[in-house]
PDB file of C-alpha atoms in Angstrom:
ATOM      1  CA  UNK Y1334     -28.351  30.080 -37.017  1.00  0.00           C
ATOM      2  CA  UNK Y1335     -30.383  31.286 -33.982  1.00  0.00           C
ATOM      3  CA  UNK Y1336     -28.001  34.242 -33.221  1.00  0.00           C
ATOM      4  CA  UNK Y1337     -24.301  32.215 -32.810  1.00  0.00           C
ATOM      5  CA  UNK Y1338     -21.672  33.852 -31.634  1.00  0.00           C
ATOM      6  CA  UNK Y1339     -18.827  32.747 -33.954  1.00  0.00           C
ATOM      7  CA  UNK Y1340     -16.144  35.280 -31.931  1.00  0.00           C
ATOM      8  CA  UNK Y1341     -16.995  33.536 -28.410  1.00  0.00           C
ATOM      9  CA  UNK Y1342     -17.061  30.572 -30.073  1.00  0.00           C
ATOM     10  CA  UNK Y1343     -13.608  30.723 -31.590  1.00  0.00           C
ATOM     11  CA  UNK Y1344     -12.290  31.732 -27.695  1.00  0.00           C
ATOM     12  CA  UNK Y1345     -14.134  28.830 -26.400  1.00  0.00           C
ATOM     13  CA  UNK Y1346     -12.709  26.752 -29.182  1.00  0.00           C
ATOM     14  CA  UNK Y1347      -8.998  28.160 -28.242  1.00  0.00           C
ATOM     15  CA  UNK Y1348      -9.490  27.019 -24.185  1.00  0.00           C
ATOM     16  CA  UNK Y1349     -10.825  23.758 -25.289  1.00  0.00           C
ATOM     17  CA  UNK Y1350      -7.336  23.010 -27.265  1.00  0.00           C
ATOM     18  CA  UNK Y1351      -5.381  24.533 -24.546  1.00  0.00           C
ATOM     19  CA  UNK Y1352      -7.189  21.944 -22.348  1.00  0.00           C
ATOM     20  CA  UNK Y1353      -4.405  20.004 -24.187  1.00  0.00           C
ATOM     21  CA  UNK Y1354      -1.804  21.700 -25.937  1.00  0.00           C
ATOM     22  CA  UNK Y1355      -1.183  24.044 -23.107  1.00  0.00           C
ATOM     23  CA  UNK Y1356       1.981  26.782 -24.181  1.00  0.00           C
ATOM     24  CA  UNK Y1357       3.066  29.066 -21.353  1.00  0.00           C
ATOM     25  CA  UNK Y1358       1.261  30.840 -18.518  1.00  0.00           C
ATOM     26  CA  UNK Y1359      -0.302  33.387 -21.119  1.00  0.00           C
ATOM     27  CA  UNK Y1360      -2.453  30.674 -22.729  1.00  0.00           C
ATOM     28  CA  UNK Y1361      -3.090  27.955 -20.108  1.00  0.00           C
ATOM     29  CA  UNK Y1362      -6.750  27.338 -19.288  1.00  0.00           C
ATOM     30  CA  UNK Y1363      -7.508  29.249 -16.538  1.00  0.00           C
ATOM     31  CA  UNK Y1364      -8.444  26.142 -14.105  1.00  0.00           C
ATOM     32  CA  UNK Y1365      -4.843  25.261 -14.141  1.00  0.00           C
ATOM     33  CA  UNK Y1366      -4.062  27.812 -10.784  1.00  0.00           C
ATOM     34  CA  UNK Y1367      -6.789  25.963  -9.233  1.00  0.00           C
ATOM     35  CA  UNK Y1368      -5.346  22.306  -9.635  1.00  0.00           C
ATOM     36  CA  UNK Y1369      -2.118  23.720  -8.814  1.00  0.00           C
ATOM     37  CA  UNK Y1370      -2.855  24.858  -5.085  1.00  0.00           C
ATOM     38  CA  UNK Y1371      -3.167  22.268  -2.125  1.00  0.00           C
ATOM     39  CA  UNK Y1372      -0.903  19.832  -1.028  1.00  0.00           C
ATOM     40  CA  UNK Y1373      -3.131  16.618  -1.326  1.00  0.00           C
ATOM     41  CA  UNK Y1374      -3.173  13.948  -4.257  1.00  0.00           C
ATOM     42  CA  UNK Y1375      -6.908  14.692  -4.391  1.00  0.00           C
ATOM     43  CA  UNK Y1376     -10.093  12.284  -4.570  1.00  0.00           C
ATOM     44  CA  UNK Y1377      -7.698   9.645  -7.292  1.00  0.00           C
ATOM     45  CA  UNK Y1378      -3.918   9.973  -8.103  1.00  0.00           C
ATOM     46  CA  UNK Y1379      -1.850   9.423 -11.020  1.00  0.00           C
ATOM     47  CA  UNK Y1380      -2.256   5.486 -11.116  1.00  0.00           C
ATOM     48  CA  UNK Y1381      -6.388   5.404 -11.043  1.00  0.00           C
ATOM     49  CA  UNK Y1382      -8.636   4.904 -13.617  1.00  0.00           C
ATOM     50  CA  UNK Y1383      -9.941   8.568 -13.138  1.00  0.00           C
ATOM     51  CA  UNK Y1384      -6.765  10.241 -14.462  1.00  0.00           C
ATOM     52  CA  UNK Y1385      -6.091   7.101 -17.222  1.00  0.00           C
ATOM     53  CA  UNK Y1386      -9.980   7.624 -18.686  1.00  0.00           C
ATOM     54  CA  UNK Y1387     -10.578  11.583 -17.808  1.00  0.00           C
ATOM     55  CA  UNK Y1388      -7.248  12.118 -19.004  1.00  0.00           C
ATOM     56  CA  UNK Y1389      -7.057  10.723 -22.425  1.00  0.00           C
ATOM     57  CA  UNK Y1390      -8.557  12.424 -25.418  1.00  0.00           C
ATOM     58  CA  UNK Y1391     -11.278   9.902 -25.787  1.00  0.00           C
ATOM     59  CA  UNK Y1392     -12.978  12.545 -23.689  1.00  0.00           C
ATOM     60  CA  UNK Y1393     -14.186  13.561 -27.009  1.00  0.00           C
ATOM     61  CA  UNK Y1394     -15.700  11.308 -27.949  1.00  0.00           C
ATOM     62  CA  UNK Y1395     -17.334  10.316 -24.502  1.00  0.00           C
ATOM     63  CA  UNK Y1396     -19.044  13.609 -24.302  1.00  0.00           C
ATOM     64  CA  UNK Y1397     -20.578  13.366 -27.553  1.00  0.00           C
ATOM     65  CA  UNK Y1398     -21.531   9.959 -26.111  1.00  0.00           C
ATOM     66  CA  UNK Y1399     -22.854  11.262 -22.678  1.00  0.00           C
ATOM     67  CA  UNK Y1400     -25.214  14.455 -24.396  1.00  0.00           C
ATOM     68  CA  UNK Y1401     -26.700  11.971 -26.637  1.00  0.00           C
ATOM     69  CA  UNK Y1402     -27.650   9.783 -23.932  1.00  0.00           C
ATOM     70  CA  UNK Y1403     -28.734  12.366 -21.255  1.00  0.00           C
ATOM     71  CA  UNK Y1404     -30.866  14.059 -23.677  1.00  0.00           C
ATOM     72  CA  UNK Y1405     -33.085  11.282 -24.193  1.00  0.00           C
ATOM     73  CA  UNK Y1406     -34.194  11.841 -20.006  1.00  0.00           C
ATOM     74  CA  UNK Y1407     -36.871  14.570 -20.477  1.00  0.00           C
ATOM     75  CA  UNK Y1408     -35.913  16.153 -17.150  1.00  0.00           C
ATOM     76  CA  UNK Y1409     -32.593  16.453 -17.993  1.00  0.00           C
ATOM     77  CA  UNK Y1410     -33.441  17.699 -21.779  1.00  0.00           C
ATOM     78  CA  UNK Y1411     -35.687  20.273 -19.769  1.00  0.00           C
ATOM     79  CA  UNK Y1412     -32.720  21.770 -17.977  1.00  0.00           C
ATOM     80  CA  UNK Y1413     -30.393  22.032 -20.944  1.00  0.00           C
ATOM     81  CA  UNK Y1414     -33.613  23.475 -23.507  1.00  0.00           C
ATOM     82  CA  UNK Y1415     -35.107  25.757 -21.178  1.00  0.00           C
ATOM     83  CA  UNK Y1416     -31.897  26.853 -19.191  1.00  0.00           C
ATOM     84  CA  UNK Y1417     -28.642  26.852 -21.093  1.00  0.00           C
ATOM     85  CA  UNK Y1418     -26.955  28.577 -23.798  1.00  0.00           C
ATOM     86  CA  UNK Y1419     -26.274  25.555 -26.102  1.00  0.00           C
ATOM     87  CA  UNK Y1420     -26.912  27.248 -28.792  1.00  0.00           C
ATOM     88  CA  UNK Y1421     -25.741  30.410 -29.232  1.00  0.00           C
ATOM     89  CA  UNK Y1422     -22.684  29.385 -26.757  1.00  0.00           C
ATOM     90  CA  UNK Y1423     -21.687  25.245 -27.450  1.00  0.00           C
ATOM     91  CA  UNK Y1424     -17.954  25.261 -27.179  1.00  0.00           C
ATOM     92  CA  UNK Y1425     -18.545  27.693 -24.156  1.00  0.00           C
ATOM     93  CA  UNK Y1426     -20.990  24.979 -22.336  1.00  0.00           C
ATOM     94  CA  UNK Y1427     -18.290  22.454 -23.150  1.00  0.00           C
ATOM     95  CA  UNK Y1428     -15.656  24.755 -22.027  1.00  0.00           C
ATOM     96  CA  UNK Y1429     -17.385  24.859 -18.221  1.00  0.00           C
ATOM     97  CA  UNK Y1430     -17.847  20.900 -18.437  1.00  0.00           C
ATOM     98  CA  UNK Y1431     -13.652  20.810 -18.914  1.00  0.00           C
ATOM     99  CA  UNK Y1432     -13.508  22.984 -16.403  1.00  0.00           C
ATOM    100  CA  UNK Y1433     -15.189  20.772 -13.907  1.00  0.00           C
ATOM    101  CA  UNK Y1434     -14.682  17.413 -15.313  1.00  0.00           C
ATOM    102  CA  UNK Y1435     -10.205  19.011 -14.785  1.00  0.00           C
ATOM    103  CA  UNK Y1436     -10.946  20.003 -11.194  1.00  0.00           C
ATOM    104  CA  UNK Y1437     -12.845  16.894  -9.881  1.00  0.00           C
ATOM    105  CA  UNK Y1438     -10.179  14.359 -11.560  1.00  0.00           C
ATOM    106  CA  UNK Y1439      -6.715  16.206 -11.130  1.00  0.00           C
ATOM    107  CA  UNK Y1440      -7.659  18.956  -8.534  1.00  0.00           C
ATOM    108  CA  UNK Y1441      -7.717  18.584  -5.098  1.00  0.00           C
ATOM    109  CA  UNK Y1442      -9.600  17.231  -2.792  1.00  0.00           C
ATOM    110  CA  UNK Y1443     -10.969  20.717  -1.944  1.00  0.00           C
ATOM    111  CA  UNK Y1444     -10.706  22.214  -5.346  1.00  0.00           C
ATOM    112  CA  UNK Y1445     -12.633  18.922  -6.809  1.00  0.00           C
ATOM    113  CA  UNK Y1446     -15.278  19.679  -3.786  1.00  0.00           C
ATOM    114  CA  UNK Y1447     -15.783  23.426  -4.811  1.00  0.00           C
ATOM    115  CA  UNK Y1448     -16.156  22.601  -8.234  1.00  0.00           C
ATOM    116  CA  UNK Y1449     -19.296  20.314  -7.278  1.00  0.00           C
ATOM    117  CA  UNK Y1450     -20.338  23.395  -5.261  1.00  0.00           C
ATOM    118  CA  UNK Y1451     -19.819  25.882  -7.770  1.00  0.00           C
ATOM    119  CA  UNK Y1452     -21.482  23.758 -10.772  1.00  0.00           C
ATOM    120  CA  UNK Y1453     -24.853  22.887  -8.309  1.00  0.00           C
ATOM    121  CA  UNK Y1454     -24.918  26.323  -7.387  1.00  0.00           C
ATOM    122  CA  UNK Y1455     -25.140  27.080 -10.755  1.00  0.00           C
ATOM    123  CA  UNK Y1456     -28.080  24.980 -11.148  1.00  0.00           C
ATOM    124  CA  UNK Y1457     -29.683  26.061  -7.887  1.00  0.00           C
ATOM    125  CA  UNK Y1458     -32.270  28.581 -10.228  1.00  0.00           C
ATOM    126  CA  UNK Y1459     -32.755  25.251 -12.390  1.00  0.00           C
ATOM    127  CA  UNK Y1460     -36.267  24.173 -12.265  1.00  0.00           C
ATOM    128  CA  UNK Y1461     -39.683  23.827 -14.258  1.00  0.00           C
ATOM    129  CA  UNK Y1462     -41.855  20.602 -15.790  1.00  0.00           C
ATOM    130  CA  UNK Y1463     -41.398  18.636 -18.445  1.00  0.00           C
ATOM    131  CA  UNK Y1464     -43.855  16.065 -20.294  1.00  0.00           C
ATOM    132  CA  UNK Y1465     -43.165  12.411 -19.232  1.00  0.00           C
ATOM    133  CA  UNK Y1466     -42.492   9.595 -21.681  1.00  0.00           C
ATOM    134  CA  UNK Y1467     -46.650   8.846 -20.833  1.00  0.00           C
ATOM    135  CA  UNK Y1468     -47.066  12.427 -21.718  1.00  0.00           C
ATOM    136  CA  UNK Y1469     -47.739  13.463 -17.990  1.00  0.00           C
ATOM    137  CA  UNK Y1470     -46.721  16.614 -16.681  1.00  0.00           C
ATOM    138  CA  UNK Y1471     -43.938  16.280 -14.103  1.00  0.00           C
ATOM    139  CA  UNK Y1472     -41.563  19.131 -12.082  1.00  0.00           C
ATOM    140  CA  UNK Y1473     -38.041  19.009 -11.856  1.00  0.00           C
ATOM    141  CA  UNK Y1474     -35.291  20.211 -10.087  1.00  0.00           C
ATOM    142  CA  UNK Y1475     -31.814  20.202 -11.470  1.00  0.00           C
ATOM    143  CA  UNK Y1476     -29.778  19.360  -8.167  1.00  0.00           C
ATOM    144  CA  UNK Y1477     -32.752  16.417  -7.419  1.00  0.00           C
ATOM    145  CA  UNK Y1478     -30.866  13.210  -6.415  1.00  0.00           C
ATOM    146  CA  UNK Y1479     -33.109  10.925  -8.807  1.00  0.00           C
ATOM    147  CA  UNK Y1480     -32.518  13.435 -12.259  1.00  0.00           C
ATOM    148  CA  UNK Y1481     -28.268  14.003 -10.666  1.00  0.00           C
ATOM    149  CA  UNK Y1482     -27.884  10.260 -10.979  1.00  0.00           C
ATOM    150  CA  UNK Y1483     -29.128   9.580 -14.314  1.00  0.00           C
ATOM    151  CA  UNK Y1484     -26.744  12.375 -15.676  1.00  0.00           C
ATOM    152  CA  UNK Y1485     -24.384  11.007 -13.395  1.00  0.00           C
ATOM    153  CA  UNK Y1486     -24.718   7.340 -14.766  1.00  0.00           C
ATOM    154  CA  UNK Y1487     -24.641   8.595 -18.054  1.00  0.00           C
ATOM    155  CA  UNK Y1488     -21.946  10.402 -17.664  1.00  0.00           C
ATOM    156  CA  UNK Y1489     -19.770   7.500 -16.273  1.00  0.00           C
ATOM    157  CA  UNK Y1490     -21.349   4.650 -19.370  1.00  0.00           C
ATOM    158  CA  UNK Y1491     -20.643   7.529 -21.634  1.00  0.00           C
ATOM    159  CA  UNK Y1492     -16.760   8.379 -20.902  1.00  0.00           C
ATOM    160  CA  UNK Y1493     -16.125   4.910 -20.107  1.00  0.00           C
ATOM    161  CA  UNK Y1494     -17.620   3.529 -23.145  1.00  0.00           C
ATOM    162  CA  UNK Y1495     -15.379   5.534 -25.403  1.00  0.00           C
ATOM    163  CA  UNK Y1496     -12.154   4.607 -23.602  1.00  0.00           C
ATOM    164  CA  UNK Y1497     -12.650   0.778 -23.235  1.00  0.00           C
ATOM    165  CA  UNK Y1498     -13.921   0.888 -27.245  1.00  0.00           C
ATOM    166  CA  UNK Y1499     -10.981   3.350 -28.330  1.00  0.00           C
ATOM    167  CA  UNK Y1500      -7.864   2.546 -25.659  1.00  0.00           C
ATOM    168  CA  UNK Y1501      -8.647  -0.717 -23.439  1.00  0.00           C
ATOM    169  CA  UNK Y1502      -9.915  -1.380 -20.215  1.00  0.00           C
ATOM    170  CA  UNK Y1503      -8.606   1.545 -17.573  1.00  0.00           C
ATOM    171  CA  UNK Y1504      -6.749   0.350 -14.142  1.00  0.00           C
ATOM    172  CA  UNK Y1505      -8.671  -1.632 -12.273  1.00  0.00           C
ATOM    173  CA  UNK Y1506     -11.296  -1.782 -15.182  1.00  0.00           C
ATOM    174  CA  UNK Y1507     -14.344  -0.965 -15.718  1.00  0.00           C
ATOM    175  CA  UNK Y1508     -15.186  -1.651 -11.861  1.00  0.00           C
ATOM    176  CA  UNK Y1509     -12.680   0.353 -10.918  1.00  0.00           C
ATOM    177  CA  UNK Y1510     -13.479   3.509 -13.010  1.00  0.00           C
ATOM    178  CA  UNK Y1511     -17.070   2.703 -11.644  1.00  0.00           C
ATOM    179  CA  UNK Y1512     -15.671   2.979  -8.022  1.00  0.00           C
ATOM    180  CA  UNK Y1513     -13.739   5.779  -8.379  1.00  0.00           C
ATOM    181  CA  UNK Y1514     -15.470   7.953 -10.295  1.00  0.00           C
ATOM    182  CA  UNK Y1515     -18.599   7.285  -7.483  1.00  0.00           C
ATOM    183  CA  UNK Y1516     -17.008  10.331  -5.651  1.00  0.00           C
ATOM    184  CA  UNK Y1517     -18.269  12.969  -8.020  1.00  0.00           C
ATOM    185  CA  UNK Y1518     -21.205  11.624  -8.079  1.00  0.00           C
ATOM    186  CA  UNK Y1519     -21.625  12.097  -4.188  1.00  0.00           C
ATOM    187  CA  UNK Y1520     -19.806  15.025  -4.511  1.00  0.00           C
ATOM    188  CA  UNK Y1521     -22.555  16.464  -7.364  1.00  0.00           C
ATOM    189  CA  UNK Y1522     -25.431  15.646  -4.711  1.00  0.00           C
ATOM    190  CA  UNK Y1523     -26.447  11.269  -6.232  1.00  0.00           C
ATOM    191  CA  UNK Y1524     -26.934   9.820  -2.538  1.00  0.00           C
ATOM    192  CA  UNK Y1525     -26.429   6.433  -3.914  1.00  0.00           C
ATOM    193  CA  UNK Y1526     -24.013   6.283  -7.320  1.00  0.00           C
ATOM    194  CA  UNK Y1527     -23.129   2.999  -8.657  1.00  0.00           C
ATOM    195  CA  UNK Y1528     -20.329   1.557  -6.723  1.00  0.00           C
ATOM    196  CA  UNK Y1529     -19.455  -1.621  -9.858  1.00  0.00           C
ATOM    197  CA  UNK Y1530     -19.859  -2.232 -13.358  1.00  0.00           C
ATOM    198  CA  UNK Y1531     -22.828  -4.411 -12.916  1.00  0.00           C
ATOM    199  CA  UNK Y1532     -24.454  -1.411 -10.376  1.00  0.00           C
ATOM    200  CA  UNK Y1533     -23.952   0.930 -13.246  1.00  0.00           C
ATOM    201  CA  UNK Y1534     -25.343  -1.129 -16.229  1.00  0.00           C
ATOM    202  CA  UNK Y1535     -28.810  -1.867 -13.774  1.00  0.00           C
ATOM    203  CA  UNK Y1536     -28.897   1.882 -12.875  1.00  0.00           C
ATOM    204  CA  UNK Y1537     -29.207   2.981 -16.595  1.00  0.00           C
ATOM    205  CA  UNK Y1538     -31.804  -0.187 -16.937  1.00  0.00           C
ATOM    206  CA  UNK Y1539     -33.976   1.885 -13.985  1.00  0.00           C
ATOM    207  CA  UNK Y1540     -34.212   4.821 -16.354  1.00  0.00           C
ATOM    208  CA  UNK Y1541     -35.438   2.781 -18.730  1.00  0.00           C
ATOM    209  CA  UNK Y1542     -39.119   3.415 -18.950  1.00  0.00           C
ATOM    210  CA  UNK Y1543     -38.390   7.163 -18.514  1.00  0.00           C
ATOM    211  CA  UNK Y1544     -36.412   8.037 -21.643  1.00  0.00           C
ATOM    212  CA  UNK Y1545     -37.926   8.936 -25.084  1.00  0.00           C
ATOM    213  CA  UNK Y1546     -37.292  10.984 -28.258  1.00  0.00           C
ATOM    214  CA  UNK Y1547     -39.404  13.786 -28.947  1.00  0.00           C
ATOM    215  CA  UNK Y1548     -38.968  17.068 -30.917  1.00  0.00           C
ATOM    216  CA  UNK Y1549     -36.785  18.616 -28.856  1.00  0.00           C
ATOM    217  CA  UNK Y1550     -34.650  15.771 -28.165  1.00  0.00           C
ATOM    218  CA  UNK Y1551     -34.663  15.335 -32.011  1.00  0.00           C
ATOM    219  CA  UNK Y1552     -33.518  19.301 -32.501  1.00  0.00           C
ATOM    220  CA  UNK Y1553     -30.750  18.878 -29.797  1.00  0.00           C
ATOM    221  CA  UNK Y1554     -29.843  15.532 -31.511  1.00  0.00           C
ATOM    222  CA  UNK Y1555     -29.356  17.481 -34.952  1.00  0.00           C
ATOM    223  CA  UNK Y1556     -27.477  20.509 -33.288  1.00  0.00           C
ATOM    224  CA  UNK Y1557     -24.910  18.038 -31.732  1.00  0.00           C
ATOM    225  CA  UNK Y1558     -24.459  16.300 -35.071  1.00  0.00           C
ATOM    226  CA  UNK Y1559     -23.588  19.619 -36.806  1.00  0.00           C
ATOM    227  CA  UNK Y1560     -22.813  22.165 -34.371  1.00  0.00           C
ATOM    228  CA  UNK Y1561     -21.301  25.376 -35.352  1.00  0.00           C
ATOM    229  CA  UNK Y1562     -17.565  24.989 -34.867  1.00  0.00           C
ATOM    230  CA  UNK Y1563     -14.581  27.051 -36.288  1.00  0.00           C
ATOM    231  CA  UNK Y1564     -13.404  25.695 -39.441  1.00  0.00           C
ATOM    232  CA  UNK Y1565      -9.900  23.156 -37.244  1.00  0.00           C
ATOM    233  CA  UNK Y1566     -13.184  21.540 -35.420  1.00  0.00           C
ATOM    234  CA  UNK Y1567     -15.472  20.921 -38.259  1.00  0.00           C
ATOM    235  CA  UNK Y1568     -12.881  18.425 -40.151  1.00  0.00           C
ATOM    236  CA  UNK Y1569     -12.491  16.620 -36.957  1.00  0.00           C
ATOM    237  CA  UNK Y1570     -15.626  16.357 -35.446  1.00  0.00           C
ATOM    238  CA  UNK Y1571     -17.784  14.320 -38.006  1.00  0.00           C
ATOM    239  CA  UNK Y1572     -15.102  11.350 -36.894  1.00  0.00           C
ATOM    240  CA  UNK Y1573     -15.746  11.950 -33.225  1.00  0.00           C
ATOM    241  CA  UNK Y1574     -19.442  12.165 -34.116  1.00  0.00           C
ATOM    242  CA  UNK Y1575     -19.239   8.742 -35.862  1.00  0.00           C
ATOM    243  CA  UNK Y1576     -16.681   6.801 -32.884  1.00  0.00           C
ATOM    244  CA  UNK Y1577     -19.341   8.244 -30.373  1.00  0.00           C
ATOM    245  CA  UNK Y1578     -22.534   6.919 -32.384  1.00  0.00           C
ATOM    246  CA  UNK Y1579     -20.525   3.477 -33.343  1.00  0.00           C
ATOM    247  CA  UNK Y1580     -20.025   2.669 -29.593  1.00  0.00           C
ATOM    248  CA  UNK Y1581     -23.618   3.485 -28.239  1.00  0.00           C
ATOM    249  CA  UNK Y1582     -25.315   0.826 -26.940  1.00  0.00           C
ATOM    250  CA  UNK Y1583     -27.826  -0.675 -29.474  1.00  0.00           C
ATOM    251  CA  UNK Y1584     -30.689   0.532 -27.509  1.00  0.00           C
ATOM    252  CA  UNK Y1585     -30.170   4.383 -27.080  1.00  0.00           C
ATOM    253  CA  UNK Y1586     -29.297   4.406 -31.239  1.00  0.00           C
ATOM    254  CA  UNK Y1587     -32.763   2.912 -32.213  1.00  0.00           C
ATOM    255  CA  UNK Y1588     -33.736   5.433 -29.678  1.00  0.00           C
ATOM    256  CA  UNK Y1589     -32.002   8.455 -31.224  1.00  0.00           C
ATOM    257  CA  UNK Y1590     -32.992   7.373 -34.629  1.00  0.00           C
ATOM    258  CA  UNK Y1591     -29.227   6.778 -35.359  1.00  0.00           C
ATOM    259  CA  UNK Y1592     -27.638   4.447 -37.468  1.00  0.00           C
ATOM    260  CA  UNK Y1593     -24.604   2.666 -36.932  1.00  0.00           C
ATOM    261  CA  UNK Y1594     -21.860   4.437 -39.669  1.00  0.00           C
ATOM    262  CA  UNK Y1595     -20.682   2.114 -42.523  1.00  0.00           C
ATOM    263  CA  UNK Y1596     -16.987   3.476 -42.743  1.00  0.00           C
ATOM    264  CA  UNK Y1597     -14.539   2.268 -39.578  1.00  0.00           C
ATOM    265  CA  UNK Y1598     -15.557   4.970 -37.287  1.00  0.00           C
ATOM    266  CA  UNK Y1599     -13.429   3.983 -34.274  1.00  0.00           C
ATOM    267  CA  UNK Y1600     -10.588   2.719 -36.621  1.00  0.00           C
ATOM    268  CA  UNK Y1601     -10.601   5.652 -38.075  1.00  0.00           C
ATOM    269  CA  UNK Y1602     -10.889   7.891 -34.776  1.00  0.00           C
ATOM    270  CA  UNK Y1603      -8.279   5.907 -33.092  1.00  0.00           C
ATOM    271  CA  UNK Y1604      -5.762   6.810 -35.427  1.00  0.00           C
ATOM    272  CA  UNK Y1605      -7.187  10.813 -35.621  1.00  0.00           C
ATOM    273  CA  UNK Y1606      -6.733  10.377 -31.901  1.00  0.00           C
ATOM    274  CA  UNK Y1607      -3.062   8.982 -31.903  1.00  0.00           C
ATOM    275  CA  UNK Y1608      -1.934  11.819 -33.878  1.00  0.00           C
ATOM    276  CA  UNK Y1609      -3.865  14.190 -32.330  1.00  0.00           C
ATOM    277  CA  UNK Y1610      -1.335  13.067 -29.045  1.00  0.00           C
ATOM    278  CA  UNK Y1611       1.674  13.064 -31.090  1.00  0.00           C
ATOM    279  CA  UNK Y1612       0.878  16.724 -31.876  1.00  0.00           C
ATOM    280  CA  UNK Y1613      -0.735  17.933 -28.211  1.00  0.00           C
ATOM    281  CA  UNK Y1614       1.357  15.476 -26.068  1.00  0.00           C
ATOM    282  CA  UNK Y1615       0.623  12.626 -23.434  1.00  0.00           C
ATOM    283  CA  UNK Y1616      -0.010  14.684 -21.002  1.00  0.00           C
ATOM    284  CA  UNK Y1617      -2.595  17.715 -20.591  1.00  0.00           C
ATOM    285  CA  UNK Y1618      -2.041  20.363 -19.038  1.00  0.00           C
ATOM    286  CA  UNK Y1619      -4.161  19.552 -15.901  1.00  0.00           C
ATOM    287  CA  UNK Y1620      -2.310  16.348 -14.913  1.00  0.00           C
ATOM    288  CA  UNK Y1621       1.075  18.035 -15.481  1.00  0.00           C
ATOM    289  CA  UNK Y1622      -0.287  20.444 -12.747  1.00  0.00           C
ATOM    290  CA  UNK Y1623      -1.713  17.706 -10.576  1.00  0.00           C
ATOM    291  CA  UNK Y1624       1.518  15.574 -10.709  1.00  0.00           C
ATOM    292  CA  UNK Y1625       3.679  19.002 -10.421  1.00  0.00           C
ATOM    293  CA  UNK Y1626       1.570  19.411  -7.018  1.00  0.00           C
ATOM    294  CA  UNK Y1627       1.832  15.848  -5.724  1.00  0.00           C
ATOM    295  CA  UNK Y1628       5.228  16.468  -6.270  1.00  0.00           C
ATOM    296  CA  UNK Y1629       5.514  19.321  -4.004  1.00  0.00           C
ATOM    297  CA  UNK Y1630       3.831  17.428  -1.249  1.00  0.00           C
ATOM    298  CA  UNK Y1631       5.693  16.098   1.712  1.00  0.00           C
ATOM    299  CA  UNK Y1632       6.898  12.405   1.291  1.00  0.00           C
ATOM    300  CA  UNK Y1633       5.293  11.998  -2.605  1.00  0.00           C
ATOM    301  CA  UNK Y1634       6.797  11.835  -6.022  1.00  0.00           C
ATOM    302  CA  UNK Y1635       4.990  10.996  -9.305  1.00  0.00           C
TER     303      UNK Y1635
END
């Protein structure tokens, strides 16, 4: 299907569990040297939201979550149609979101601020039009402030979401995993992220009249809900797929032309996920290496 690499995606597939699993120097993603060095606790710290949400393998299911709901932005569908490799390279894509979504939570604080760097540098060459939900003809930018808070916001309904519907409230709650998590959004160029729950839920509101579904929203919507995965991935992800569809918002599923599923997605997910960290461990391998750090710091112990 449009020229997939099954070999890269296998190796892709491999860091993603090691994101995890983690086994010895030879198989540790390669991030992991980068969260090691400094001597700071970086932007959160082993008791903050951050690490509790960011940390925990409802990750999962709050990316699934947080490409649905960016996708339905035209801008930001732009950038990922016209400018990635989703197709041909998905667990690859995914791979580099790990990679900075590690850095910016357990890094520190200038490892989490050259990951920002690196990732808008990236989408410095990012740039074209896109059709408006009014069908108007509009140019965007992928480092503009307006289109970097929506995927922002998103982002931060989308990973929160899963947690609070799969594990809880985080510390602090959802205010404080607002808060926090406000950081990489400055960091990733928003000049005003939500600071609040309430800040967050009115920001998505102001996209509102922007978002729609059209045929290229509905082809990415079909590739996430079968993408090409090695054979361990594609008995697991139709569960993730369902927990992240169960615990949209009403709104964006009528959007997306989804339909709540009828078996007990999260029930079911949460205890996929529960083994899943009786197999991998509590801990990934990036907060081992941010708490080894810490450790190593004058005056801290975690």
């Amino acid at each position: 299907m449009h020229g997939l690499n099954n070999a890269g995606n296998a190796k892709a597939a491999g860091k993603v569990l090691h994101w995890r699993r983690g086994s010895g120097k030879g198989s540790r993603p390669p991030w992991i040297a980068d969260i090691e060095r400094g001597d700071d606790e970086g932007f959160f710290g082993p008791e903050s939201a951050s690490w509790a949400v960011n940390g925990s393998l409802t990750t999962f299911v709050g990316g699934i979550r947080a490409l649905l709901i960016q996708l339905l932005h035209p801008g930001a569908l732009a950038g990922v149609y016209d400018h990635s490799r989703f197709r041909s390279d998905p667990l690859g894509r995914l791979n580099r979101t790990i990679a900075w979504l590690a850095l910016t939570t357990f890094g520190s604080r200038e490892a989490a601020t050259d990951a920002a760097a690196h990732v808008r540098r990236i989408h410095q060459p990012v740039h074209g039009t896109y059709a408006t939900a009014t069908n108007e003809e509009r140019s965007y930018s992928a480092n503009d402030s307006d289109l970097s808070l929506w995927v922002h916001a998103a982002f931060t309904t989308a990973f929160l979401g899963a947690f609070t519907a799969l594990r809880g409230n985080p510390p602090g709650g959802r205010d404080g995993y607002v808060s926090e998590w406000a950081v990489a959004g400055r960091l990733m160029g928003v000049d005003d992220p939500p600071r609040d729950y309430a800040e967050l839920i009115a920001v998505m509101r102001s996209f509102d009249h922007d978002l729609t579904f059209d045929e290229r929203a509905a082809d990415v919507a079909h590739f996430l809900r079968r993408p090409p995965l090695p054979l361990p991935y594609r008995l697991i992800y139709p569960v993730l797929f369902g927990a992240a569809v169960a615990t949209l918002p009403v709104g964006y599923r009528a959007l997306l032309g989804l339909k709540r599923p009828k078996w007990p997605a999260i029930t079911l997910t949460r205890v996929t996920l529960a083994l899943a960290a009786v197999a991998v461990g509590p801990r990934s391998p990036s907060e081992r290496a941010a708490r080894d750090r810490i450790s190593r710091s004058p005056g801290q112990s975690v």
